[in-house]
C-alpha positions as a printed NumPy array, in Angstrom:
array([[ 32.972, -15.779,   7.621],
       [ 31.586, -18.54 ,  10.537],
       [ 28.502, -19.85 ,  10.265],
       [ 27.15 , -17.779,  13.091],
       [ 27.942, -14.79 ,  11.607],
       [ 26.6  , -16.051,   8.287],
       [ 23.411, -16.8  ,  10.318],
       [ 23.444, -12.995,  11.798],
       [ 23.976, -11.397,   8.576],
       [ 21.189, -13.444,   6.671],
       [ 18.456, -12.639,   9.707],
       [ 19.321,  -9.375,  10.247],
       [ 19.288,  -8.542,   6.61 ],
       [ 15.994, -10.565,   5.514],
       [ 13.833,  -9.585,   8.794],
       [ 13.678,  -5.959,   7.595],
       [ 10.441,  -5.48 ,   6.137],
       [  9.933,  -3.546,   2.757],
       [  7.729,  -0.889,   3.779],
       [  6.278,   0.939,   1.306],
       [  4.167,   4.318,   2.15 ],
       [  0.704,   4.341,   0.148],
       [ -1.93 ,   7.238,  -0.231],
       [ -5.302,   5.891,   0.337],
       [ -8.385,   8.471,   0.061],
       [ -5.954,  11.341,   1.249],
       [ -4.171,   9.388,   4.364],
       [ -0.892,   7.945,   4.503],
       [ -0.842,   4.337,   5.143],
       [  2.013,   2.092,   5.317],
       [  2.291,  -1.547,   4.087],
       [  4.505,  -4.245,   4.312],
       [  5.732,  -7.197,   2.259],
       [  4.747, -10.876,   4.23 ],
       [  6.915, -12.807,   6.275],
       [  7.288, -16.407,   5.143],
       [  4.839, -17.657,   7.718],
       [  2.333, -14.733,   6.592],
       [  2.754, -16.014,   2.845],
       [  2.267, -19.813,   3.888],
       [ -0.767, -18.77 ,   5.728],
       [ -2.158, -17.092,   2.45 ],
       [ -1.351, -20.632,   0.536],
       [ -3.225, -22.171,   3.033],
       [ -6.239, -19.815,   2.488],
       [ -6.211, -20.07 ,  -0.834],
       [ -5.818, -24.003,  -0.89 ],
       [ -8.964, -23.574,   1.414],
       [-10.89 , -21.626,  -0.708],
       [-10.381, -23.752,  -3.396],
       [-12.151, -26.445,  -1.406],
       [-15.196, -23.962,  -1.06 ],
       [-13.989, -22.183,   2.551],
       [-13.887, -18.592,   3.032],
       [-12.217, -16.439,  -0.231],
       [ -9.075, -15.036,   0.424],
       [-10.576, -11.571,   0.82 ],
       [ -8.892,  -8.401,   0.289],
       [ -9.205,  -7.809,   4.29 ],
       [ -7.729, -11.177,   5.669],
       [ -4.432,  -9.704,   3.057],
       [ -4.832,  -6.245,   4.651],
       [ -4.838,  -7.23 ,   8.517],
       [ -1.359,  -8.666,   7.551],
       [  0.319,  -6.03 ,   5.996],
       [ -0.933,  -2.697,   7.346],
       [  1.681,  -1.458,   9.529],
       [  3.43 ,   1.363,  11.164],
       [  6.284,   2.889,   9.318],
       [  8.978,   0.572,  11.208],
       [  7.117,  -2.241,   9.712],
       [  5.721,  -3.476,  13.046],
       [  1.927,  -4.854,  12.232],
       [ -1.608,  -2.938,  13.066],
       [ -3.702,  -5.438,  13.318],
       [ -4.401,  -9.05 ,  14.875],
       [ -7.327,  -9.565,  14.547],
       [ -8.643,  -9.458,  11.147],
       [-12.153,  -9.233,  11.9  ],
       [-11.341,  -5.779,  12.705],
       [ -9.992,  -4.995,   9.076],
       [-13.454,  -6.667,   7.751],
       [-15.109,  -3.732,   8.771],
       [-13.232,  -1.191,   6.154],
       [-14.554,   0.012,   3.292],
       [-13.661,  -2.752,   0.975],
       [-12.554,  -0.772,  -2.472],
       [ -9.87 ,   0.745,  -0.138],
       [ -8.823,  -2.628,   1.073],
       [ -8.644,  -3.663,  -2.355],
       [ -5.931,  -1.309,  -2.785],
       [ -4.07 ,  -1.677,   0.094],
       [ -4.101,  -5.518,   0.04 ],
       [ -2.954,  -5.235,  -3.951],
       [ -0.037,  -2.488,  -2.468],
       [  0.645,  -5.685,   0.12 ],
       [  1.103,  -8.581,  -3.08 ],
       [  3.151,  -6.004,  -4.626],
       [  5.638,  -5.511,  -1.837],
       [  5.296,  -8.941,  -1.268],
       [  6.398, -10.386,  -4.906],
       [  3.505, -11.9  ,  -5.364],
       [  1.519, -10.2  ,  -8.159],
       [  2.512, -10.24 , -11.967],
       [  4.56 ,  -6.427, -11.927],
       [  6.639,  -7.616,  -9.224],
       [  7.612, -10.871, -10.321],
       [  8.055,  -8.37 , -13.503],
       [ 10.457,  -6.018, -12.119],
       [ 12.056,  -9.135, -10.224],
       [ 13.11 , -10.973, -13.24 ],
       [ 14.271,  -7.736, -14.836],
       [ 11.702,  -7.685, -17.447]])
């Protein structure tokens, strides 16, 4: 196999999203795991909050994983999300981890355990 097609296969394969569909208070909502940018931006917001900035709240998570059921982002802005009822977002943003790999279970089901 060249390179380039190497290079095709690995994009075209790793920039699908894992969408997963979630029920939240009745309504379908879809989330999707981060991108690597989206999961360095999360490092950096949690290095920050170590140095007493802004938490890494469940709605800064949230605006980057709620999405459409092709995987294609909601929201920009994530003072928008803010605004939500916040023991929903705590789901949805947990549902977001999850797809992501990034919470104990996955990194459970992940190593086969």
């Amino acid at each position: 196999m060249s390179r380039e097609l190497l290079r095709a296969t690995i994009s075209s394969t790793l920039s699908k999203a894992s969408v997963k569909a979630l029920d939240v208070a009745g309504v379908t909502l879809y989330v999707r795991g981060l991108t690597g940018a989206e999961r360095v931006l999360l490092q950096k917001w949690a290095a920050e909050a170590q140095s007493g900035g802004e938490p890494v709240a469940d709605y800064r998570i949230a605006a980057l994983g709620l999405c459409d059921a092709e995987g294609v982002r909601l929201f920009e802005d994530e003072a928008d999300v803010a605004k939500l009822d916040g023991a929903k977002l705590g789901v949805i943003a947990k549902a977001i981890l999850d797809a992501s790999g990034l919470t104990d279970s996955a990194a459970e089901a992940a190593t086969g355990n």
